[in-house]
PDB file of C-alpha atoms in Angstrom:
ATOM      1  CA  UNK A   1       0.000   0.000   0.000  1.00 64.00           C
ATOM      2  CA  UNK A   2       1.424   3.423  -0.932  1.00 78.00           C
ATOM      3  CA  UNK A   3       2.171   5.967   1.764  1.00 86.00           C
ATOM      4  CA  UNK A   4      -0.577   8.551   2.305  1.00 91.00           C
ATOM      5  CA  UNK A   5      -0.040  12.046   0.982  1.00 91.00           C
ATOM      6  CA  UNK A   6      -1.116  15.355   2.429  1.00 93.00           C
ATOM      7  CA  UNK A   7      -4.808  15.829   1.639  1.00 94.00           C
ATOM      8  CA  UNK A   8      -5.580  12.161   0.897  1.00 95.00           C
ATOM      9  CA  UNK A   9      -8.821  10.850   2.344  1.00 97.00           C
ATOM     10  CA  UNK A  10      -8.271   8.791   5.493  1.00 96.00           C
ATOM     11  CA  UNK A  11     -11.889   7.961   6.298  1.00 96.00           C
ATOM     12  CA  UNK A  12     -15.486   9.161   6.073  1.00 97.00           C
ATOM     13  CA  UNK A  13     -17.597   8.716   9.163  1.00 96.00           C
ATOM     14  CA  UNK A  14     -21.157   9.588  10.090  1.00 96.00           C
ATOM     15  CA  UNK A  15     -22.148  10.119  13.709  1.00 96.00           C
ATOM     16  CA  UNK A  16     -25.598  11.174  14.860  1.00 95.00           C
ATOM     17  CA  UNK A  17     -26.520  12.070  11.291  1.00 95.00           C
ATOM     18  CA  UNK A  18     -23.508  14.336  10.702  1.00 96.00           C
ATOM     19  CA  UNK A  19     -20.785  13.308   8.244  1.00 96.00           C
ATOM     20  CA  UNK A  20     -17.096  14.046   8.617  1.00 96.00           C
ATOM     21  CA  UNK A  21     -14.190  13.536   6.237  1.00 96.00           C
ATOM     22  CA  UNK A  22     -10.881  12.853   7.902  1.00 97.00           C
ATOM     23  CA  UNK A  23      -7.915  13.638   5.679  1.00 97.00           C
ATOM     24  CA  UNK A  24      -4.207  13.155   6.071  1.00 96.00           C
ATOM     25  CA  UNK A  25      -2.187  16.218   6.912  1.00 95.00           C
ATOM     26  CA  UNK A  26      -0.191  18.003   9.566  1.00 94.00           C
ATOM     27  CA  UNK A  27      -1.328  19.948  12.600  1.00 90.00           C
ATOM     28  CA  UNK A  28       1.765  22.158  12.589  1.00 86.00           C
ATOM     29  CA  UNK A  29       3.985  23.216   9.705  1.00 83.00           C
ATOM     30  CA  UNK A  30       7.158  21.907  11.392  1.00 83.00           C
ATOM     31  CA  UNK A  31       5.686  18.374  11.345  1.00 83.00           C
ATOM     32  CA  UNK A  32       6.156  18.202   7.563  1.00 85.00           C
ATOM     33  CA  UNK A  33       9.876  17.645   8.070  1.00 85.00           C
ATOM     34  CA  UNK A  34       9.352  14.753  10.472  1.00 78.00           C
ATOM     35  CA  UNK A  35       7.667  12.281   8.163  1.00 82.00           C
ATOM     36  CA  UNK A  36       4.354  11.075   6.809  1.00 90.00           C
ATOM     37  CA  UNK A  37       1.090  12.938   7.281  1.00 95.00           C
ATOM     38  CA  UNK A  38      -1.375  11.697   9.885  1.00 93.00           C
ATOM     39  CA  UNK A  39      -5.197  11.755  10.050  1.00 95.00           C
ATOM     40  CA  UNK A  40      -6.376  15.250  10.959  1.00 95.00           C
ATOM     41  CA  UNK A  41      -9.445  15.567  13.159  1.00 96.00           C
ATOM     42  CA  UNK A  42     -11.855  18.511  13.213  1.00 96.00           C
ATOM     43  CA  UNK A  43     -11.112  21.313  15.665  1.00 95.00           C
ATOM     44  CA  UNK A  44     -14.480  21.528  17.384  1.00 96.00           C
ATOM     45  CA  UNK A  45     -13.181  24.186  19.763  1.00 94.00           C
ATOM     46  CA  UNK A  46     -12.666  26.594  16.849  1.00 95.00           C
ATOM     47  CA  UNK A  47     -15.570  25.353  14.712  1.00 96.00           C
ATOM     48  CA  UNK A  48     -18.275  23.813  16.908  1.00 96.00           C
ATOM     49  CA  UNK A  49     -20.671  21.244  15.433  1.00 97.00           C
ATOM     50  CA  UNK A  50     -23.735  19.805  17.149  1.00 97.00           C
ATOM     51  CA  UNK A  51     -26.019  16.812  16.928  1.00 97.00           C
ATOM     52  CA  UNK A  52     -29.684  17.402  16.079  1.00 96.00           C
ATOM     53  CA  UNK A  53     -30.361  17.161  19.830  1.00 96.00           C
ATOM     54  CA  UNK A  54     -27.854  19.959  20.502  1.00 97.00           C
ATOM     55  CA  UNK A  55     -24.950  17.931  21.927  1.00 97.00           C
ATOM     56  CA  UNK A  56     -21.553  19.255  20.879  1.00 97.00           C
ATOM     57  CA  UNK A  57     -19.184  17.002  18.987  1.00 98.00           C
ATOM     58  CA  UNK A  58     -15.793  16.651  20.637  1.00 97.00           C
ATOM     59  CA  UNK A  59     -12.580  14.794  19.991  1.00 96.00           C
ATOM     60  CA  UNK A  60     -11.145  12.561  22.674  1.00 93.00           C
ATOM     61  CA  UNK A  61      -7.920  14.565  22.704  1.00 91.00           C
ATOM     62  CA  UNK A  62      -9.259  18.118  22.755  1.00 93.00           C
ATOM     63  CA  UNK A  63      -8.774  20.251  25.840  1.00 91.00           C
ATOM     64  CA  UNK A  64     -11.125  19.547  28.711  1.00 90.00           C
ATOM     65  CA  UNK A  65     -13.763  22.239  29.271  1.00 91.00           C
ATOM     66  CA  UNK A  66     -14.603  23.858  32.640  1.00 91.00           C
ATOM     67  CA  UNK A  67     -17.403  21.296  33.103  1.00 92.00           C
ATOM     68  CA  UNK A  68     -14.985  18.338  32.909  1.00 91.00           C
ATOM     69  CA  UNK A  69     -16.049  15.586  35.303  1.00 90.00           C
ATOM     70  CA  UNK A  70     -13.427  12.905  35.563  1.00 86.00           C
ATOM     71  CA  UNK A  71     -10.181  11.778  37.066  1.00 76.00           C
ATOM     72  CA  UNK A  72      -7.752  14.097  35.284  1.00 81.00           C
ATOM     73  CA  UNK A  73      -8.532  16.930  32.862  1.00 79.00           C
ATOM     74  CA  UNK A  74      -5.017  16.525  31.407  1.00 82.00           C
ATOM     75  CA  UNK A  75      -6.422  13.566  29.445  1.00 80.00           C
ATOM     76  CA  UNK A  76      -8.801  15.923  27.644  1.00 87.00           C
ATOM     77  CA  UNK A  77     -12.366  14.944  26.887  1.00 91.00           C
ATOM     78  CA  UNK A  78     -11.477  11.248  26.818  1.00 88.00           C
ATOM     79  CA  UNK A  79     -11.193  11.218  30.609  1.00 87.00           C
ATOM     80  CA  UNK A  80     -14.550  12.921  31.172  1.00 92.00           C
ATOM     81  CA  UNK A  81     -17.711  11.119  32.260  1.00 94.00           C
ATOM     82  CA  UNK A  82     -19.725  13.251  29.824  1.00 96.00           C
ATOM     83  CA  UNK A  83     -17.707  12.049  26.823  1.00 95.00           C
ATOM     84  CA  UNK A  84     -19.580   9.437  24.803  1.00 95.00           C
ATOM     85  CA  UNK A  85     -17.331   7.696  22.310  1.00 93.00           C
ATOM     86  CA  UNK A  86     -18.447   7.539  18.722  1.00 93.00           C
ATOM     87  CA  UNK A  87     -16.118   6.440  15.936  1.00 92.00           C
ATOM     88  CA  UNK A  88     -12.390   6.975  15.650  1.00 91.00           C
ATOM     89  CA  UNK A  89     -11.605   9.707  18.198  1.00 95.00           C
ATOM     90  CA  UNK A  90     -14.817  11.687  17.656  1.00 97.00           C
ATOM     91  CA  UNK A  91     -17.663  11.548  20.139  1.00 97.00           C
ATOM     92  CA  UNK A  92     -20.180  13.831  21.766  1.00 97.00           C
ATOM     93  CA  UNK A  93     -20.351  15.703  25.049  1.00 97.00           C
ATOM     94  CA  UNK A  94     -23.505  14.906  27.005  1.00 97.00           C
ATOM     95  CA  UNK A  95     -23.036  17.682  29.585  1.00 95.00           C
ATOM     96  CA  UNK A  96     -26.336  19.576  29.823  1.00 95.00           C
ATOM     97  CA  UNK A  97     -24.486  22.864  30.433  1.00 94.00           C
ATOM     98  CA  UNK A  98     -22.760  22.585  27.038  1.00 94.00           C
ATOM     99  CA  UNK A  99     -25.864  21.500  25.151  1.00 94.00           C
ATOM    100  CA  UNK A 100     -27.083  23.946  22.521  1.00 92.00           C
ATOM    101  CA  UNK A 101     -30.599  25.092  23.246  1.00 81.00           C
TER     102      UNK A 101
END
């Protein structure tokens, strides 16, 4: 199998009726010198997306919010009781305080 290139499609996923395309790339420009591109996940902190019920999408590795309820916020959303895993590293936050009304 050939090595992925920047911009190549990694995977399409649909969660709670919302579709996402994950493409290969780099999070930081300096990473280009270190090797192959990796799957890039949406930045839901900068560009929020919500389920039809109003729950925000989150990635397991994004920064924990002030409503984090878990052992260690250093683990990001993954360590939070409100985080409900979906597919890949994308899930939803079920915290009522973060739900879009």
